[in-house]
Amino acid sequence: MSGVKIIGTGSYVPEFIADNNKFSEFLDTSDEWITPRTGIKQRHILTDKPNFYMGVQAAQRAIEDAGVNPKDLDLVLVSTCSPDFFYPSMACLIQKKTGAVNAAAIDVNSACTGFITAMDIAQKYLETDHYKKILIVATEKLSSQLDYTDRSMCILFGDAAGAAVVEKSDKPFHSMLGAAGDEFEALYCKIHYNSNCPFYDKEADHYNGIFDTFSKQNFLQSDGHAVYKFAVNAMDKAVRKVAEQRGIDLQDIDLVIPHQANLRIIKKATELLGISQEKVYTNIQNMGNVSSACIPVCLDELSKQGRLKEGMTVCFVGFGAGLTYGACIFDI
Ligand code: ACO
């Protein structure tokens, strides 16, 4: 099986910062509550532009970092669970703005697991040899889905985008994806259709009834306890699986970039795996949870800090709405 080589990275983080104290100005909350339970001190919010703007910025930076001509990109693969349109896809918008005129354009939505899903897909496309260079972008504007009167959820998330240009490599790459659709009600954001279809029978629509009664329609809803429990188990399972596929001990992993939902989840899961905290990269303190953009933003930070060294064995692991989960392990 061929591998995936990351030849360029980029990210975009909005300028506006909302630290924990800003939330105390309009909610009954505090830094003393938020920091110990989540690890989050601040998050960035895109206050004046659509989501795809961030994706384009991150993409352009990754393309420049890779030193490739956008015309040579064969595929634009975008992960988002907070798109600006039902259609066209975010990938088409980013394809247009980056000048990737020869590329196919596809969106994937496995929520926070999205960047890992995109890596898994990219590896399979690259293996066909029909696709030589792929731009992967994860762009998320969670602020557009949050209820800012719900203190248990709105403090957790931020906005950002991350991107990578990848090509085929002869180094090892292993990945796994999983889903537990029966747990979907633990984390969802329902689309609110303004349909005026005269034949629609709202009373008979069982799911519409459930969501209208128990949720605030199109805001992000989550059972934090259920997600927490799922996340720790899923991360443990996913990392063990890819390490086993690769045939290495967990201690042989040099760097883990986990999904950044809660610092306590990351610590608990990596402790169970017996992976030392020095090998685990986090930026949740400054970024909050930016869904599928967490991993590529971390990746870009590490790259710019010169911390991605040739020969390192890196593991991405994540989980998200669905509920979904996944991991990949590869050599730089
Ligand atoms: N400030 C002050 N008090 C709060 C806040 C807040 N921001 N949020 C909740 N509380 C209160 C609650 O109202 C509750 O009060 P009560 O006991 O009077 O009813 C009390 O704090 C305890 O609430 P819990 O929900 O039990 O708090 P918990 O310690 O479980 O932490 C949290 C909640 C941080 C969401 C945790 O469950 C968690 O990290 N879950 C996983 C992360 C998650 O769900 N992320 C969303 C999904 S994202 C993804 O990436 C997949």
Coordinates of C-alpha atoms and ligand atoms in Angstrom, one line a residue:
M1 CA 0.0 0.0 0.0
S2 CA 1.4 3.4 -1.0
G3 CA 1.6 6.3 1.4
V4 CA 0.7 10.0 1.6
K5 CA 3.3 12.7 1.6
I6 CA 2.4 16.1 2.9
I7 CA 4.3 18.6 0.7
G8 CA 2.8 21.8 2.0
T9 CA 0.6 23.1 4.8
G10 CA -1.4 26.3 5.5
S11 CA -4.0 27.6 7.9
Y12 CA -6.2 30.6 8.5
V13 CA -7.2 31.7 12.0
P14 CA -9.6 34.7 12.3
E15 CA -8.3 37.8 14.0
F16 CA -11.1 38.3 16.5
I17 CA -10.4 36.6 19.8
A18 CA -13.1 35.8 22.4
D19 CA -11.4 34.8 25.7
N20 CA -13.3 33.1 28.5
N21 CA -13.9 36.5 30.2
K22 CA -15.7 37.8 27.2
F23 CA -18.3 35.0 27.7
S24 CA -18.8 36.1 31.3
E25 CA -20.1 39.4 30.0
F26 CA -23.3 37.9 28.6
L27 CA -23.5 34.4 30.2
D28 CA -23.4 33.0 33.7
T29 CA -20.0 31.4 33.2
S30 CA -16.4 32.1 34.1
D31 CA -12.8 31.3 33.3
E32 CA -12.7 29.3 36.6
W33 CA -15.4 27.0 35.2
I34 CA -14.3 26.7 31.6
T35 CA -10.5 26.2 31.9
P36 CA -10.3 23.3 34.3
R37 CA -13.2 21.4 32.6
T38 CA -12.1 22.0 29.0
G39 CA -8.6 23.4 28.8
I40 CA -9.9 26.2 26.6
K41 CA -8.7 29.8 27.4
Q42 CA -9.8 31.5 24.2
R43 CA -11.2 30.9 20.7
H44 CA -11.1 32.8 17.4
I45 CA -14.4 33.8 15.7
L46 CA -15.0 34.9 12.1
T47 CA -17.2 37.9 12.5
D48 CA -17.6 39.3 9.0
K49 CA -17.1 36.7 6.3
P50 CA -18.5 33.3 5.1
N51 CA -16.7 30.0 6.0
F52 CA -15.3 29.5 2.5
Y53 CA -13.2 32.6 2.9
M54 CA -11.1 30.8 5.6
G55 CA -10.8 27.7 3.5
V56 CA -9.5 29.7 0.5
Q57 CA -6.9 31.5 2.7
A58 CA -5.7 28.2 4.2
A59 CA -5.6 26.5 0.7
Q60 CA -3.7 29.3 -0.9
R61 CA -1.1 29.2 1.9
A62 CA -0.7 25.4 1.6
I63 CA -0.4 25.7 -2.2
E64 CA 2.3 28.3 -1.8
D65 CA 4.1 26.3 0.9
A66 CA 4.1 23.3 -1.4
G67 CA 5.4 25.3 -4.3
V68 CA 2.9 23.8 -6.7
N69 CA 1.0 25.4 -9.6
P70 CA -2.8 25.3 -8.7
K71 CA -3.4 24.1 -12.3
D72 CA -1.5 20.9 -11.4
L73 CA -3.9 20.0 -8.6
D74 CA -6.0 17.0 -9.5
L75 CA -8.5 17.0 -6.7
V76 CA -9.8 19.5 -4.1
L77 CA -11.1 17.6 -1.1
V78 CA -12.9 19.7 1.5
S79 CA -14.0 18.6 4.9
T80 CA -16.7 20.8 6.5
C81 CA -19.8 20.3 8.7
S82 CA -20.5 24.1 8.6
P83 CA -20.9 24.8 4.8
D84 CA -22.1 28.1 3.5
F85 CA -24.4 26.5 0.9
F86 CA -26.3 23.2 0.6
Y87 CA -24.8 23.4 -2.9
P88 CA -22.5 24.1 -4.5
S89 CA -19.9 22.2 -2.4
M90 CA -17.3 24.2 -0.5
A91 CA -14.8 22.3 -2.7
C92 CA -16.1 24.0 -5.8
L93 CA -15.9 27.5 -4.2
I94 CA -12.3 26.8 -3.1
Q95 CA -11.4 25.3 -6.5
K96 CA -12.6 28.5 -8.2
K97 CA -10.8 30.9 -5.8
T98 CA -7.5 29.0 -5.8
G99 CA -7.4 28.6 -9.6
A100 CA -7.3 24.8 -9.4
V101 CA -9.0 24.7 -12.8
N102 CA -8.1 21.1 -13.6
A103 CA -9.1 19.6 -10.3
A104 CA -12.2 17.6 -9.4
A105 CA -14.0 19.0 -6.3
I106 CA -15.6 17.0 -3.5
D107 CA -16.9 17.8 0.0
V108 CA -16.8 15.2 2.8
N109 CA -18.8 15.5 6.0
S110 CA -17.9 13.3 8.9
A111 CA -17.9 16.3 11.2
C112 CA -14.8 16.5 13.4
T113 CA -13.4 13.3 12.0
G114 CA -13.4 15.0 8.5
F115 CA -9.7 15.6 8.0
I116 CA -8.8 12.0 8.8
T117 CA -11.6 10.9 6.5
A118 CA -10.1 13.1 3.8
M119 CA -6.6 11.7 4.3
D120 CA -8.1 8.2 4.0
I121 CA -9.8 9.1 0.8
A122 CA -6.8 10.9 -0.6
Q123 CA -4.6 7.9 -0.1
K124 CA -7.0 5.8 -2.1
Y125 CA -7.2 8.3 -5.0
L126 CA -3.4 8.7 -5.0
E127 CA -2.9 5.0 -5.2
T128 CA -4.8 4.9 -8.5
D129 CA -2.1 7.0 -10.1
H130 CA -4.8 9.1 -11.9
Y131 CA -4.5 11.7 -9.2
K132 CA -1.0 13.0 -8.5
K133 CA -1.6 16.1 -6.3
I134 CA -4.5 16.6 -3.9
L135 CA -5.4 19.7 -1.9
I136 CA -7.1 18.8 1.3
V137 CA -8.9 21.6 3.2
A138 CA -10.8 21.5 6.4
T139 CA -12.7 24.7 7.1
E140 CA -15.2 25.3 9.9
K141 CA -17.3 28.2 11.1
L142 CA -19.0 26.6 14.1
S143 CA -20.0 30.1 15.4
S144 CA -22.7 30.0 12.8
Q145 CA -24.3 27.0 14.4
L146 CA -24.1 27.8 18.1
D147 CA -26.7 29.1 20.4
Y148 CA -24.9 31.8 22.4
T149 CA -27.4 31.6 25.2
D150 CA -26.4 27.9 25.8
R151 CA -23.3 28.2 28.1
S152 CA -22.6 24.5 28.0
M153 CA -21.9 24.5 24.2
C154 CA -21.0 27.9 22.9
I155 CA -17.8 28.2 25.0
L156 CA -16.4 25.1 23.4
F157 CA -16.0 26.1 19.8
G158 CA -14.2 28.5 17.5
D159 CA -13.6 29.1 13.8
A160 CA -10.6 28.3 11.6
A161 CA -9.3 26.5 8.5
G162 CA -6.3 24.2 7.8
A163 CA -5.0 22.8 4.6
A164 CA -2.4 20.4 3.1
V165 CA -1.2 19.5 -0.3
V166 CA -0.5 15.8 -0.6
E167 CA 1.1 13.4 -3.1
K168 CA 1.9 9.7 -3.3
S169 CA 4.8 8.4 -1.2
D170 CA 6.5 5.1 -0.8
K171 CA 6.4 5.4 3.0
P172 CA 3.9 3.4 5.0
F173 CA 0.4 4.8 5.6
H174 CA -2.4 3.1 7.5
S175 CA -5.8 4.4 8.4
M176 CA -9.1 3.3 9.9
L177 CA -12.6 4.9 9.9
G178 CA -15.5 3.9 12.1
A179 CA -19.1 5.1 12.8
A180 CA -21.7 4.5 15.4
G181 CA -24.8 6.0 13.7
D182 CA -27.0 4.7 16.5
E183 CA -25.5 7.3 18.7
F184 CA -26.2 10.2 16.4
E185 CA -28.4 12.1 18.8
A186 CA -25.4 12.6 21.1
L187 CA -24.3 15.4 18.7
Y188 CA -26.1 17.0 15.8
C189 CA -27.2 20.2 14.1
K190 CA -30.4 19.9 12.1
I191 CA -30.9 21.7 8.8
H192 CA -33.9 24.0 9.1
Y193 CA -35.7 23.9 5.7
N194 CA -38.0 26.8 5.0
S195 CA -40.2 24.6 2.8
N196 CA -43.6 25.9 1.7
C197 CA -44.5 22.5 0.1
P198 CA -48.3 22.4 0.4
F199 CA -48.2 18.6 0.7
Y200 CA -45.9 18.5 3.8
D201 CA -47.5 16.9 6.8
K202 CA -45.6 18.3 9.8
E203 CA -47.6 16.3 12.3
A204 CA -46.7 13.0 10.7
D205 CA -43.0 13.9 10.5
H206 CA -41.7 11.9 13.5
Y207 CA -38.2 13.3 13.4
N208 CA -39.3 16.9 13.0
G209 CA -41.4 16.4 16.1
I210 CA -38.5 15.1 18.1
F211 CA -36.1 17.9 17.1
D212 CA -38.7 20.7 17.5
T213 CA -39.6 19.5 21.0
F214 CA -36.2 18.8 22.4
S215 CA -33.9 21.1 20.6
K216 CA -33.6 24.6 19.4
Q217 CA -34.1 23.5 15.8
N218 CA -31.0 24.4 13.9
F219 CA -28.4 25.0 16.7
L220 CA -25.7 22.5 17.5
Q221 CA -27.0 20.1 20.2
S222 CA -24.8 17.8 22.2
D223 CA -25.0 15.4 25.2
G224 CA -21.5 16.3 26.5
H225 CA -21.3 13.2 28.8
A226 CA -22.2 10.8 26.0
V227 CA -19.6 12.4 23.7
Y228 CA -17.0 12.4 26.4
K229 CA -17.4 8.6 27.0
F230 CA -17.5 7.8 23.3
A231 CA -14.5 9.9 22.5
V232 CA -12.1 8.3 25.1
N233 CA -13.0 4.8 23.9
A234 CA -13.0 5.6 20.2
M235 CA -9.6 7.3 20.3
D236 CA -8.1 4.4 22.2
K237 CA -9.6 1.9 19.8
A238 CA -8.6 3.8 16.6
V239 CA -5.0 4.4 17.6
R240 CA -4.5 0.7 18.7
K241 CA -6.0 -0.4 15.3
V242 CA -3.7 1.7 13.1
A243 CA -0.6 0.8 15.2
E244 CA -1.5 -2.9 14.8
Q245 CA -2.0 -2.5 11.1
R246 CA 1.4 -0.9 10.8
G247 CA 2.9 -3.5 13.1
I248 CA 4.5 -1.1 15.6
D249 CA 4.2 -0.6 19.4
L250 CA 2.3 2.5 20.6
Q251 CA 5.6 3.7 22.0
D252 CA 7.1 3.9 18.5
I253 CA 4.7 6.7 17.6
D254 CA 6.7 10.0 17.7
L255 CA 3.9 12.5 17.5
V256 CA 0.1 12.3 18.1
I257 CA -2.1 15.1 16.7
P258 CA -5.6 14.5 18.2
H259 CA -8.9 16.2 17.6
Q260 CA -9.1 19.1 20.1
A261 CA -12.5 18.8 21.7
N262 CA -11.5 18.8 25.4
L263 CA -8.0 18.7 27.0
R264 CA -9.3 16.2 29.5
I265 CA -10.5 13.8 26.8
I266 CA -7.1 14.0 25.1
K267 CA -5.2 13.4 28.4
K268 CA -7.4 10.5 29.4
A269 CA -7.3 8.8 26.0
T270 CA -3.5 9.1 25.6
E271 CA -2.9 8.0 29.2
L272 CA -4.9 4.8 28.5
L273 CA -2.7 4.3 25.4
G274 CA 0.4 4.8 27.5
I275 CA 1.6 7.6 25.2
S276 CA 3.6 10.3 27.0
Q277 CA 2.1 13.8 27.0
E278 CA 5.3 15.2 25.4
K279 CA 4.4 13.4 22.2
V280 CA 0.8 14.8 22.1
Y281 CA 0.3 18.2 20.4
T282 CA -2.5 20.5 21.6
N283 CA -3.6 24.0 20.7
I284 CA -7.1 23.8 22.2
Q285 CA -6.0 26.4 24.8
N286 CA -5.9 29.1 22.1
M287 CA -8.3 27.8 19.5
G288 CA -11.1 25.9 21.2
N289 CA -12.7 23.1 19.2
V290 CA -12.6 24.0 15.4
S291 CA -14.0 20.6 14.4
S292 CA -12.3 19.1 11.4
A293 CA -9.9 22.0 11.1
C294 CA -8.3 21.1 14.5
I295 CA -5.8 18.6 13.0
P296 CA -4.6 20.5 9.9
V297 CA -4.3 23.8 12.0
C298 CA -2.1 21.9 14.5
L299 CA -0.2 20.3 11.6
D300 CA 0.5 23.8 10.1
E301 CA 1.6 25.2 13.5
L302 CA 4.0 22.2 13.9
S303 CA 5.4 22.6 10.4
K304 CA 6.0 26.4 10.8
Q305 CA 7.8 25.6 14.2
G306 CA 10.1 23.2 12.3
R307 CA 8.9 20.3 14.4
L308 CA 8.0 17.9 11.6
K309 CA 11.2 16.0 11.0
E310 CA 11.9 13.5 8.2
G311 CA 11.4 9.9 9.4
M312 CA 8.9 10.8 12.2
T313 CA 6.0 8.4 12.7
V314 CA 2.9 10.6 13.1
C315 CA -0.7 9.6 14.2
F316 CA -3.8 11.7 13.6
V317 CA -6.8 10.6 15.7
G318 CA -10.3 12.0 16.0
F319 CA -14.0 11.6 16.6
G320 CA -17.1 13.6 15.8
A321 CA -20.8 13.8 15.1
G322 CA -22.2 10.7 13.6
L323 CA -20.8 9.5 15.8
T324 CA -17.7 8.9 13.8
Y325 CA -14.1 8.2 14.6
G326 CA -10.9 7.4 12.9
A327 CA -7.1 7.5 12.9
C328 CA -4.2 7.4 10.5
I329 CA -0.5 6.7 11.0
F330 CA 2.2 7.5 8.6
D331 CA 5.8 8.6 8.2
I332 CA 6.8 12.1 7.4
Ligands
ACO1 N1 -20.2 27.8 32.8 C1 -20.7 27.5 34.0 N2 -21.5 26.5 34.3 C2 -21.7 25.6 33.3 C3 -21.2 25.8 32.0 C4 -20.5 27.0 31.7 N3 -20.0 27.3 30.5 N4 -21.7 24.8 31.2 C5 -22.4 24.0 32.0 N5 -22.4 24.5 33.2 C6 -23.1 23.9 34.4 C7 -24.3 23.0 34.0 O1 -25.4 23.8 33.8 C8 -24.4 22.1 35.2 O2 -25.0 22.8 36.2 P1 -26.1 22.1 37.2 O3 -25.3 21.0 37.8 O4 -26.6 23.2 38.1 O5 -27.1 21.6 36.2 C9 -22.9 21.9 35.6 O6 -22.2 23.0 35.0 C10 -22.3 20.6 35.2 O7 -22.6 20.4 33.8 P2 -22.0 19.2 33.0 O8 -22.5 19.2 31.6 O9 -22.2 18.0 33.9 O10 -20.4 19.6 32.9 P3 -19.2 18.7 32.6 O11 -18.3 18.7 33.7 O12 -19.7 17.3 32.0 O13 -18.6 19.4 31.3 C11 -18.5 19.5 28.9 C12 -19.3 19.7 30.1 C13 -17.2 20.3 29.0 C14 -19.2 19.8 27.6 C15 -18.0 18.0 28.9 O14 -19.1 17.1 29.0 C16 -17.3 17.6 27.6 O15 -16.2 18.0 27.5 N6 -17.9 16.8 26.8 C17 -17.2 16.4 25.5 C18 -17.0 17.5 24.6 C19 -18.2 17.8 23.8 O16 -19.2 17.3 24.1 N7 -18.0 18.6 22.8 C20 -19.1 18.8 21.9 C21 -18.9 17.9 20.8 S1 -17.6 18.3 19.9 C22 -16.7 17.2 19.1 O17 -15.7 17.6 18.8 C23 -17.1 15.8 18.7

